[in-house]
Amino acid sequence: MAKKLKLLITDKIDTTKLDPLRGYFDIDTRVGIKTDELLRGIASYHTIITRSSTALPKEILTKADNLKIIGRAGIGVDNIDIFEATKKSIAVLNAPKGNARVTAEHTIGLLFALFRHVPQANADLKKGIWGKSKYVGTQVYGKTLGIIGFGNVGKEVYRLAHGIGMDVVVCEPYVRLPKQVRKVTFEELLKEADILTFHVPHTYLTTNMLNRKTLELCKKGVYIINCSRGAVVEETAILEGLTSDHIAGFAVDVFVKEPKVNKKLLQFPNVIATPHIAGSTIESQRLSIEEVVSGIIHYLKGQPPSNLLNPQVFKKRLKRRKGRLTFDAVIFDCDSTLSGVEGIDELARQLGKGEEVAKLTKAAMDGTMNFEQVYERRFSLVHPSREHLHDLGKLYIEKLVTDAKGVIEALTFLGKDVYIVSGGFSPALLSLGKYLGIPEKNIFGNDVIHDENGKYIRFVEGPLRRNHGKLQIIRQIPGKKLVVGDSITDLETIEYVDLFVGYGGVTRREKVERAAPVYVYAQSLTPILILAGGFGECVKLLSTKYRKYVGKGLDLLMHPNHVKVEKNLLSELSQFKDLAYYNG
């Protein structure tokens, strides 16, 4: 009988839900294990299941020589160094659905408590005070709720709020929303909503999303609910807003420091606070562990878990199918792919920070530095105005890669859906997309909030500023997908799309060149047209104005100095040689 793997449980969980794992693991339960003990013993474990009490920072993970899976029985993974885990090929799973419903229920409960003064009236009555006239409430029906973040919790909050007759607007720049959901920008949401509710993870870019400047955009008398992460709202701004009556009420379940909360907040009568219990119910805790256990079993069986946070560690490749060189969607990066410009580097140069930011960009694109750390540093240096981004859009067009416009027109002619998914800034990307004829809905970038004079206020949080964010967006695009890009963040999609093409026509990155099944060295996108169209559709182009792109693309694609192609794709490409003599 094969020796079982070792599983460590570090937090209190419902152990009956571990039964499906007992055939795979010897289970060692050490609730409340100390850091020094974990450092000494972690090398012997294959899998760890934890909640929020146990931290797994870099210094611990570097000792985890045999660790393959970390399961977080909850949503937040602030306590896990995912970048270090990914470097060591450790899969990190969480439970995004387990407590989503109950967190949404808690959010709506706090909303009613705010509007009807439930805790205050209860406290007075227990003191013998009959405050019927004192606690005249406000009707929830018909009010506008602004939801920031439309993940599992945000979706459930939407469902509940809509069900009680609220008008709902949603700020979620990157996830495709159902048609019935009204999508707005963060700035529009702040101006329109009567109540704000936050449902985003805590990253550098969501830190203090609501601050003095953004609070100024809100209605006077706004209500605010935070059941996401404490640092998403700036406590100083909340205190000032409560003092000035700009904020009519604040309900909070999460704090910057826990359990030592800011007591100044609790002194306001219109503040309702709970001790981080939004996701804590008997049912949700069971569901969370079930979700993690299911993910672990999928991983052990060689199947990609739906709750895997760093999917690039899952190395199982989809089988390449004969005739696979036809695609529904062609997805381009922008910087150093469609255009010969690195946008943030160009902005930094204009702002006198060029050399420092260029080094950070190279580290991110080469994969030698944590992506979020790079963004944190770059965004602290570069605060572009509306005019800066307008000029960047013009520069993107001016420095467009050879044949890019014609190739995209040809792809559109063939009925392909063309996308731009980029870590660049949305206003500049939209200018480029308009020039290229790419629909606005197919362009994904990073949004910036400016004041009425065009001065920078802040960046808007979204997946494209987080590790693996590009992959998150691309996985949602329907159909067979071909992705074209130059960087490590583009390469991460390789296991989850039908074909990845590395592009080195502007900047050659060794890791991408080595791993990509197809790598274009030439400064031309015509080989992409051939790959995306396939034989039959390229034949159609021979009788159109796009014929010249077919000829050029074929010449480049068949020449190893211009395009590198994996051996197992060469047989599929051989059919294209016939196009040179095709008279149809």
Coordinates of C-alpha atoms in Angstrom, one line a residue:
M1 CA 0.0 0.0 0.0
A2 CA 1.4 3.4 -1.0
K3 CA 2.5 5.7 1.7
K4 CA -0.1 8.5 2.4
L5 CA 0.8 12.2 2.0
K6 CA 0.8 14.5 5.1
L7 CA -1.9 17.1 5.6
L8 CA -1.6 19.8 8.3
I9 CA -4.7 21.5 9.7
T10 CA -3.7 24.8 11.5
D11 CA -7.1 26.3 12.4
K12 CA -10.4 25.1 13.9
I13 CA -12.6 23.5 11.3
D14 CA -15.3 20.9 11.0
T15 CA -13.1 17.8 10.7
T16 CA -16.0 15.6 9.6
K17 CA -15.8 17.5 6.2
L18 CA -12.2 16.1 5.8
D19 CA -13.5 12.5 5.3
P20 CA -13.0 12.6 1.5
L21 CA -9.3 13.3 2.1
R22 CA -8.5 10.5 4.5
G23 CA -7.8 8.1 1.6
Y24 CA -5.0 10.4 0.4
F25 CA -3.6 11.9 3.6
D26 CA -2.4 11.2 7.1
I27 CA -4.1 14.2 8.8
D28 CA -2.2 16.2 11.5
T29 CA -4.3 18.7 13.4
R30 CA -2.4 21.4 15.2
V31 CA -4.7 24.3 15.9
G32 CA -2.9 27.5 16.9
I33 CA 0.5 26.2 15.8
K34 CA 3.3 28.7 16.6
T35 CA 5.4 30.3 13.9
D36 CA 8.7 28.7 15.1
E37 CA 7.0 25.2 15.2
L38 CA 5.7 25.7 11.7
L39 CA 9.1 26.7 10.4
R40 CA 10.6 23.6 11.9
G41 CA 8.0 21.2 10.6
I42 CA 6.6 22.6 7.4
A43 CA 9.0 20.7 5.2
S44 CA 7.3 17.4 5.9
Y45 CA 3.8 18.4 4.7
H46 CA 2.3 18.0 1.2
T47 CA -0.8 20.1 2.0
I48 CA -1.9 22.7 4.5
I49 CA -5.5 23.8 5.3
T50 CA -5.8 27.0 7.2
R51 CA -8.2 29.8 7.9
S52 CA -7.1 33.4 8.8
S53 CA -5.2 32.7 12.1
T54 CA -2.1 31.2 10.5
A55 CA 0.2 33.3 8.4
L56 CA 2.2 31.7 5.6
P57 CA 4.7 34.4 4.6
K58 CA 7.8 34.0 2.4
E59 CA 10.1 33.0 5.3
I60 CA 7.9 30.0 6.0
L61 CA 7.2 29.0 2.4
T62 CA 10.9 29.0 1.6
K63 CA 11.2 26.1 4.0
A64 CA 8.2 24.2 2.5
D65 CA 10.2 21.9 0.3
N66 CA 7.5 19.3 -0.2
L67 CA 4.4 21.5 0.1
K68 CA 2.2 21.3 -3.0
I69 CA -1.2 22.7 -1.9
I70 CA -2.4 25.5 0.5
G71 CA -6.1 25.5 1.1
R72 CA -7.6 28.6 2.7
A73 CA -11.1 27.8 4.1
G74 CA -12.4 31.3 3.4
I75 CA -12.2 34.1 0.7
G76 CA -9.3 36.3 1.9
V77 CA -5.7 35.3 1.4
D78 CA -4.0 38.2 3.0
N79 CA -2.1 35.8 5.2
I80 CA -0.5 33.9 2.3
D81 CA 2.4 35.0 0.1
I82 CA 0.9 33.9 -3.2
F83 CA 3.9 35.1 -5.2
E84 CA 6.3 33.0 -3.2
A85 CA 3.9 30.0 -3.4
T86 CA 3.7 30.4 -7.1
K87 CA 7.5 30.5 -7.4
K88 CA 7.7 27.2 -5.6
S89 CA 4.8 25.8 -7.7
I90 CA 2.5 25.5 -4.6
A91 CA -1.2 25.7 -5.5
V92 CA -3.2 28.1 -3.5
L93 CA -6.9 27.4 -3.2
N94 CA -9.6 29.4 -1.4
A95 CA -13.3 29.2 -0.8
P96 CA -14.8 32.1 -2.8
K97 CA -18.4 30.8 -2.6
G98 CA -18.6 29.3 0.9
N99 CA -19.4 32.5 2.8
A100 CA -20.5 34.8 -0.1
R101 CA -24.2 34.4 0.7
V102 CA -24.0 35.0 4.4
T103 CA -21.6 38.0 3.9
A104 CA -24.2 39.5 1.6
E105 CA -27.0 38.7 4.2
H106 CA -24.9 40.5 6.8
T107 CA -24.4 43.5 4.5
I108 CA -28.2 43.8 3.9
G109 CA -28.8 43.3 7.7
L110 CA -26.4 46.2 8.4
L111 CA -28.2 48.3 5.8
F112 CA -31.6 47.8 7.6
A113 CA -29.9 48.4 11.0
L114 CA -28.5 51.7 9.8
F115 CA -31.7 53.0 8.2
R116 CA -34.0 51.9 11.1
H117 CA -31.6 52.5 14.1
V118 CA -32.1 49.0 15.3
P119 CA -29.1 48.7 17.7
Q120 CA -29.6 52.1 19.2
A121 CA -33.3 51.6 19.8
N122 CA -32.6 48.1 21.3
A123 CA -30.0 49.6 23.6
D124 CA -32.3 52.4 24.8
L125 CA -35.2 50.0 25.4
K126 CA -33.0 47.8 27.5
K127 CA -32.2 50.8 29.6
G128 CA -35.9 51.5 30.1
I129 CA -36.0 54.3 27.5
W130 CA -39.1 54.3 25.2
G131 CA -37.6 56.2 22.2
K132 CA -40.4 55.8 19.7
S133 CA -40.3 59.3 18.4
K134 CA -36.5 59.5 18.7
Y135 CA -35.8 56.7 16.2
V136 CA -37.8 57.6 13.1
G137 CA -36.1 55.7 10.3
T138 CA -35.6 56.0 6.6
Q139 CA -37.2 53.8 3.9
V140 CA -34.9 51.4 2.0
Y141 CA -37.2 50.9 -0.9
G142 CA -36.3 53.1 -3.9
K143 CA -32.9 54.1 -2.6
T144 CA -29.9 53.7 -4.8
L145 CA -27.3 51.2 -3.7
G146 CA -23.8 51.4 -5.2
I147 CA -22.0 48.1 -5.1
I148 CA -18.2 48.3 -5.6
G149 CA -17.0 44.9 -6.7
F150 CA -19.2 42.2 -8.4
G151 CA -17.6 39.0 -7.3
N152 CA -19.5 36.3 -5.5
V153 CA -20.5 38.6 -2.6
G154 CA -21.3 41.6 -4.8
K155 CA -23.6 39.4 -7.0
E156 CA -25.5 38.2 -4.0
V157 CA -25.8 41.7 -2.5
Y158 CA -27.2 42.8 -5.9
R159 CA -29.8 39.9 -5.9
L160 CA -31.0 40.7 -2.3
A161 CA -31.0 44.5 -2.9
H162 CA -32.9 44.2 -6.1
G163 CA -35.4 41.9 -4.4
I164 CA -36.3 44.6 -1.8
G165 CA -36.9 47.2 -4.4
M166 CA -33.7 49.1 -4.4
D167 CA -32.1 50.7 -7.5
V168 CA -28.7 49.2 -7.9
V169 CA -25.6 50.5 -9.7
V170 CA -22.4 48.5 -9.9
C171 CA -18.7 49.5 -10.4
E172 CA -16.9 46.5 -11.8
P173 CA -14.7 47.6 -14.7
Y174 CA -13.4 44.2 -15.7
V175 CA -15.9 41.4 -15.2
R176 CA -18.7 41.1 -17.8
L177 CA -22.0 42.0 -16.0
P178 CA -25.4 40.5 -16.9
K179 CA -27.4 42.8 -19.2
Q180 CA -29.9 43.7 -16.4
V181 CA -27.1 45.1 -14.2
R182 CA -26.4 48.8 -14.6
K183 CA -22.6 49.3 -14.8
V184 CA -21.0 52.6 -13.9
T185 CA -17.6 54.0 -13.2
F186 CA -16.4 54.4 -9.6
E187 CA -16.7 58.2 -10.0
E188 CA -20.3 57.9 -11.3
L189 CA -21.2 55.5 -8.6
L190 CA -20.0 57.8 -5.8
K191 CA -22.0 60.7 -7.2
E192 CA -25.2 58.7 -7.7
A193 CA -25.5 56.3 -4.8
D194 CA -27.4 56.9 -1.6
I195 CA -25.5 53.9 0.0
L196 CA -22.1 52.5 -0.8
T197 CA -21.1 48.9 -0.1
F198 CA -17.6 47.6 -0.7
H199 CA -16.9 44.0 -1.8
V200 CA -13.3 44.0 -3.1
P201 CA -10.1 42.3 -1.9
H202 CA -7.5 44.3 -0.1
T203 CA -4.6 45.1 -2.3
Y204 CA -2.4 48.2 -2.6
L205 CA -4.8 49.6 -5.2
T206 CA -7.9 49.2 -3.1
T207 CA -6.3 50.7 0.0
N208 CA -8.3 53.8 0.9
M209 CA -10.5 53.6 -2.1
L210 CA -12.8 55.8 -0.2
N211 CA -10.7 58.7 1.0
R212 CA -11.1 62.5 1.5
K213 CA -11.0 63.2 -2.2
T214 CA -13.4 60.5 -3.3
L215 CA -15.7 61.1 -0.4
E216 CA -16.1 64.7 -1.7
L217 CA -17.8 63.2 -4.8
C218 CA -20.4 61.5 -2.7
K219 CA -23.9 62.9 -1.9
K220 CA -24.2 64.7 1.4
G221 CA -25.9 62.3 3.7
V222 CA -24.4 59.1 2.1
Y223 CA -24.5 55.8 4.0
I224 CA -21.4 53.5 3.8
I225 CA -21.1 49.8 4.5
N226 CA -17.9 47.9 4.6
C227 CA -17.9 44.1 4.9
S228 CA -14.8 43.6 2.7
R229 CA -11.5 44.6 4.2
G230 CA -10.8 47.4 6.7
A231 CA -8.2 49.2 4.7
V232 CA -10.5 49.7 1.7
V233 CA -11.8 52.9 3.4
E234 CA -9.7 55.5 5.0
E235 CA -10.7 55.7 8.7
T236 CA -9.6 59.4 9.0
A237 CA -11.9 60.3 6.1
I238 CA -14.8 58.4 7.7
L239 CA -14.3 60.2 11.0
E240 CA -14.2 63.6 9.3
G241 CA -17.3 62.7 7.2
L242 CA -19.2 61.6 10.3
T243 CA -18.2 64.8 12.2
S244 CA -19.4 67.0 9.3
D245 CA -22.6 65.0 8.7
H246 CA -21.4 64.3 5.1
I247 CA -21.8 60.6 6.1
A248 CA -25.3 59.9 7.6
G249 CA -24.3 56.5 8.8
F250 CA -21.4 54.0 8.7
A251 CA -21.8 50.2 9.2
V252 CA -18.6 48.2 9.4
D253 CA -17.6 44.6 10.0
V254 CA -13.9 44.9 9.2
F255 CA -11.1 47.1 10.5
V256 CA -7.6 48.2 9.6
K257 CA -6.3 46.6 12.9
E258 CA -8.1 43.7 14.5
P259 CA -9.0 43.1 17.2
K260 CA -7.7 46.5 18.4
V261 CA -10.1 48.7 16.5
N262 CA -10.2 52.5 16.3
K263 CA -12.3 53.4 19.2
K264 CA -13.0 56.9 17.9
L265 CA -15.2 55.3 15.2
L266 CA -17.3 53.5 17.8
Q267 CA -18.1 56.8 19.7
F268 CA -20.5 58.0 16.9
P269 CA -24.2 57.1 17.5
N270 CA -24.7 56.5 13.8
V271 CA -21.9 53.9 13.5
I272 CA -22.8 50.2 13.7
A273 CA -19.9 47.8 14.1
T274 CA -19.6 44.0 14.3
P275 CA -16.4 42.1 15.0
H276 CA -15.6 40.6 11.6
I277 CA -18.5 38.1 11.6
A278 CA -20.1 38.7 8.2
G279 CA -18.9 35.4 6.9
S280 CA -19.2 33.4 10.1
T281 CA -22.1 31.1 10.3
I282 CA -22.3 27.4 11.0
E283 CA -23.4 26.7 7.4
S284 CA -20.8 28.9 5.7
Q285 CA -17.9 27.4 7.7
R286 CA -19.0 24.0 6.5
L287 CA -19.4 25.1 3.0
S288 CA -16.0 26.7 2.9
I289 CA -14.2 23.6 4.0
E290 CA -16.2 21.5 1.6
E291 CA -15.1 23.8 -1.2
V292 CA -11.5 23.6 -0.3
V293 CA -11.6 19.8 0.1
S294 CA -13.2 19.5 -3.4
G295 CA -10.5 21.7 -4.9
I296 CA -7.7 19.6 -3.3
I297 CA -9.2 16.4 -4.7
H298 CA -9.5 17.9 -8.2
Y299 CA -5.9 18.9 -8.0
L300 CA -4.7 15.5 -6.9
K301 CA -6.7 13.9 -9.7
G302 CA -5.0 16.2 -12.3
Q303 CA -8.0 18.3 -12.8
P304 CA -7.8 22.1 -12.6
P305 CA -9.8 23.3 -9.5
S306 CA -12.2 26.2 -10.1
N307 CA -11.0 27.8 -6.9
L308 CA -7.3 27.8 -7.8
L309 CA -5.8 31.3 -7.3
N310 CA -2.5 30.8 -9.2
P311 CA -3.5 28.6 -12.1
Q312 CA -0.1 28.8 -13.8
V313 CA 1.2 26.1 -11.3
F314 CA -1.2 23.7 -12.9
K315 CA 0.9 22.2 -15.6
K316 CA -1.4 19.8 -17.3
R317 CA -1.8 20.8 -20.9
L318 CA -4.9 20.4 -23.0
K319 CA -4.3 18.1 -25.9
R320 CA -3.6 19.9 -29.1
R321 CA -6.3 19.0 -31.6
K322 CA -5.7 18.6 -35.3
G323 CA -7.1 21.5 -37.1
R324 CA -7.2 23.7 -34.0
L325 CA -5.9 26.7 -36.0
T326 CA -9.3 28.4 -36.2
F327 CA -10.3 30.8 -33.4
D328 CA -13.3 32.8 -32.4
A329 CA -11.5 35.5 -30.4
V330 CA -8.1 37.1 -30.9
I331 CA -6.8 38.9 -27.8
F332 CA -3.9 41.4 -28.0
D333 CA -1.8 43.0 -25.3
C334 CA -1.2 46.6 -26.1
D335 CA 2.2 47.8 -24.9
S336 CA 5.1 46.3 -26.9
T337 CA 2.6 44.2 -28.9
L338 CA 0.1 46.4 -30.8
S339 CA 2.1 49.5 -30.2
G340 CA 5.9 50.0 -29.7
V341 CA 5.3 52.0 -26.5
E342 CA 5.4 51.0 -22.9
G343 CA 2.7 53.4 -21.7
I344 CA 3.5 53.8 -18.0
D345 CA 7.2 54.1 -18.9
E346 CA 6.4 56.9 -21.3
L347 CA 4.3 58.7 -18.7
A348 CA 7.0 58.3 -16.1
R349 CA 9.5 59.8 -18.6
Q350 CA 7.3 62.8 -19.0
L351 CA 7.0 63.1 -15.2
G352 CA 10.7 62.8 -14.6
K353 CA 10.6 59.2 -13.2
G354 CA 11.5 57.4 -16.4
E355 CA 14.6 55.4 -15.4
E356 CA 13.2 54.1 -12.1
V357 CA 9.8 53.0 -13.6
A358 CA 11.5 51.4 -16.6
K359 CA 13.4 49.1 -14.3
L360 CA 10.2 48.2 -12.5
T361 CA 8.4 47.5 -15.7
K362 CA 11.2 45.2 -16.9
A363 CA 11.0 43.3 -13.6
A364 CA 7.3 42.8 -13.9
M365 CA 7.3 41.8 -17.6
D366 CA 10.3 39.4 -17.1
G367 CA 8.6 37.9 -14.0
T368 CA 11.4 38.5 -11.6
M369 CA 9.4 40.7 -9.2
N370 CA 5.9 40.4 -7.6
F371 CA 3.5 42.0 -10.1
E372 CA 1.5 43.8 -7.4
Q373 CA 4.7 45.1 -5.7
V374 CA 5.8 46.5 -9.1
Y375 CA 2.4 48.2 -9.6
E376 CA 2.4 49.6 -6.1
R377 CA 5.8 51.2 -6.7
R378 CA 5.0 52.4 -10.2
F379 CA 1.7 53.9 -9.3
S380 CA 3.2 55.7 -6.4
L381 CA 5.5 57.4 -8.8
V382 CA 3.1 58.1 -11.7
H383 CA -0.1 60.1 -11.3
P384 CA -1.2 60.9 -14.9
S385 CA -3.7 63.7 -15.6
R386 CA -6.5 63.4 -18.2
E387 CA -4.3 65.3 -20.7
H388 CA -1.4 62.9 -20.1
L389 CA -3.6 59.9 -21.0
H390 CA -5.0 61.7 -24.0
D391 CA -1.5 62.3 -25.3
L392 CA -0.5 58.7 -24.6
G393 CA -3.5 57.5 -26.7
K394 CA -2.2 59.5 -29.6
L395 CA 1.3 58.1 -29.1
Y396 CA 0.0 54.5 -29.1
I397 CA -1.5 55.2 -32.6
E398 CA 1.7 57.0 -33.8
K399 CA 3.9 54.1 -32.7
L400 CA 1.5 51.4 -33.9
V401 CA 3.3 48.1 -34.9
T402 CA 3.6 47.5 -38.7
D403 CA 0.4 46.2 -40.3
A404 CA -1.6 46.3 -37.0
K405 CA -4.5 48.3 -38.3
G406 CA -4.8 46.2 -41.5
V407 CA -4.5 42.9 -39.7
I408 CA -7.3 43.9 -37.2
E409 CA -9.5 45.0 -40.0
A410 CA -8.9 41.7 -41.7
L411 CA -9.7 39.7 -38.6
T412 CA -12.9 41.7 -38.1
F413 CA -13.8 41.0 -41.8
L414 CA -13.5 37.3 -41.0
G415 CA -15.9 37.7 -38.1
K416 CA -13.3 37.3 -35.3
D417 CA -13.9 39.1 -32.0
V418 CA -10.8 41.2 -31.4
Y419 CA -9.9 42.3 -27.8
I420 CA -7.3 44.4 -26.1
V421 CA -6.5 43.2 -22.5
S422 CA -3.8 45.3 -21.1
G423 CA -2.3 46.6 -17.9
G424 CA -2.3 50.0 -19.6
F425 CA -4.6 52.9 -18.8
S426 CA -8.2 52.7 -20.2
P427 CA -8.5 56.2 -21.6
A428 CA -5.4 55.7 -23.8
L429 CA -6.4 52.2 -24.8
L430 CA -9.9 53.4 -25.8
S431 CA -8.3 55.9 -28.1
L432 CA -6.2 53.2 -29.7
G433 CA -9.2 50.8 -29.9
K434 CA -11.4 53.4 -31.6
Y435 CA -8.7 54.0 -34.2
L436 CA -8.4 50.2 -34.8
G437 CA -12.1 49.6 -34.9
I438 CA -12.2 47.5 -31.8
P439 CA -15.5 47.8 -29.8
E440 CA -15.2 49.6 -26.5
K441 CA -16.8 46.6 -24.7
N442 CA -13.8 44.5 -25.9
I443 CA -11.2 46.7 -24.3
F444 CA -9.9 46.0 -20.8
G445 CA -7.5 48.3 -19.0
N446 CA -6.8 50.2 -15.8
D447 CA -9.2 53.0 -15.0
V448 CA -8.2 56.4 -13.5
I449 CA -10.4 58.9 -11.7
H450 CA -9.8 62.6 -12.4
D451 CA -11.4 65.6 -11.0
E452 CA -13.5 68.1 -13.1
N453 CA -10.2 69.8 -14.1
G454 CA -8.6 66.6 -15.3
K455 CA -6.3 66.3 -12.3
Y456 CA -5.5 62.8 -11.1
I457 CA -7.4 61.6 -8.0
R458 CA -6.7 57.9 -7.8
F459 CA -6.5 54.6 -9.7
V460 CA -9.5 52.3 -9.7
E461 CA -9.0 48.7 -8.4
G462 CA -9.4 45.9 -10.8
P463 CA -7.9 42.5 -11.7
L464 CA -5.3 44.0 -14.1
R465 CA -3.5 45.4 -11.1
R466 CA -3.4 42.1 -9.3
N467 CA -1.3 39.0 -9.9
H468 CA -2.9 36.8 -12.5
G469 CA -5.5 39.4 -13.3
K470 CA -5.1 39.2 -17.1
L471 CA -5.7 35.5 -16.9
Q472 CA -8.9 36.1 -14.9
I473 CA -10.3 38.4 -17.6
I474 CA -9.3 36.3 -20.6
R475 CA -10.8 33.1 -19.1
Q476 CA -14.2 34.8 -19.2
I477 CA -14.0 35.6 -23.0
P478 CA -16.2 33.0 -24.8
G479 CA -15.1 30.8 -27.7
K480 CA -11.7 29.5 -28.9
K481 CA -9.1 32.0 -28.0
L482 CA -5.7 33.1 -29.5
V483 CA -3.7 35.3 -27.2
V484 CA -0.9 37.5 -28.4
G485 CA 1.5 39.2 -26.0
D486 CA 5.1 40.0 -25.0
S487 CA 5.3 39.5 -21.3
I488 CA 5.1 37.0 -18.4
T489 CA 1.5 38.2 -17.6
D490 CA 0.5 37.3 -21.1
L491 CA 2.3 33.9 -21.0
E492 CA 0.3 33.0 -17.8
T493 CA -2.7 32.4 -20.1
I494 CA -1.0 29.6 -22.0
E495 CA -2.7 26.7 -20.2
Y496 CA -6.1 28.2 -20.5
V497 CA -6.4 29.4 -24.1
D498 CA -6.3 27.5 -27.4
L499 CA -3.1 29.1 -28.6
F500 CA -0.6 31.5 -27.1
V501 CA 1.6 33.5 -29.5
G502 CA 4.6 35.3 -28.0
Y503 CA 5.4 38.6 -29.6
G504 CA 9.0 39.8 -29.7
G505 CA 8.7 42.4 -32.5
V506 CA 9.3 45.2 -30.1
T507 CA 10.9 43.7 -27.0
R508 CA 12.2 40.1 -26.8
R509 CA 11.7 38.5 -23.4
E510 CA 13.6 35.3 -23.0
K511 CA 11.2 33.4 -20.8
V512 CA 8.3 34.1 -23.1
E513 CA 10.3 33.2 -26.2
R514 CA 11.3 29.9 -24.6
A515 CA 7.8 28.8 -23.5
A516 CA 5.6 30.1 -26.3
P517 CA 4.5 27.4 -28.8
V518 CA 4.7 30.2 -31.5
Y519 CA 7.0 33.2 -31.2
V520 CA 7.0 36.1 -33.6
Y521 CA 10.4 37.9 -34.0
A522 CA 9.3 40.2 -36.9
Q523 CA 7.8 43.6 -36.3
S524 CA 4.6 42.6 -38.0
L525 CA 1.3 41.1 -36.9
T526 CA 0.5 39.4 -40.2
P527 CA 1.5 36.0 -39.0
I528 CA -1.3 36.3 -36.4
L529 CA -3.8 36.8 -39.2
I530 CA -2.7 33.5 -40.8
L531 CA -2.8 31.6 -37.5
A532 CA -6.2 33.1 -36.4
G533 CA -7.9 32.6 -39.8
G534 CA -6.8 29.2 -40.7
F535 CA -6.5 27.9 -44.2
G536 CA -10.2 28.2 -45.3
E537 CA -10.6 31.8 -44.0
C538 CA -7.3 33.0 -45.4
V539 CA -8.4 31.7 -48.8
K540 CA -11.4 34.1 -48.5
L541 CA -9.0 37.0 -48.0
L542 CA -7.1 36.4 -51.3
S543 CA -9.9 38.1 -53.3
T544 CA -10.0 41.1 -51.0
K545 CA -7.8 44.1 -50.2
Y546 CA -6.3 42.1 -47.4
R547 CA -4.6 39.7 -49.8
K548 CA -1.2 41.5 -49.2
Y549 CA -1.4 40.7 -45.5
V550 CA -1.9 37.0 -46.3
G551 CA 1.2 36.9 -48.5
K552 CA 3.4 38.7 -46.0
G553 CA 2.1 36.6 -43.1
L554 CA 2.9 33.4 -44.9
D555 CA 6.4 34.5 -45.8
L556 CA 7.1 35.4 -42.2
L557 CA 5.4 32.4 -40.7
M558 CA 7.4 29.9 -42.8
H559 CA 10.7 31.5 -42.1
P560 CA 12.4 30.3 -38.8
N561 CA 14.3 33.6 -38.5
H562 CA 11.0 35.5 -38.3
V563 CA 8.7 33.1 -36.5
K564 CA 9.5 30.1 -34.2
V565 CA 7.0 27.3 -34.2
E566 CA 6.8 24.2 -32.0
K567 CA 7.3 21.0 -33.9
N568 CA 3.9 19.6 -33.0
L569 CA 2.3 22.6 -34.8
L570 CA 4.5 22.4 -38.0
S571 CA 2.3 19.8 -39.6
E572 CA -0.8 22.0 -39.1
L573 CA 1.0 24.9 -40.7
S574 CA 2.2 22.9 -43.7
Q575 CA -1.2 23.3 -45.4
F576 CA -0.7 27.0 -45.6
K577 CA 2.1 26.5 -48.2
D578 CA -0.7 25.8 -50.7
L579 CA -2.0 29.3 -50.3
A580 CA 0.9 30.7 -52.3
Y581 CA -0.4 28.8 -55.4
Y582 CA -4.2 29.1 -54.6
N583 CA -6.2 30.6 -57.5
G584 CA -9.7 30.2 -55.9

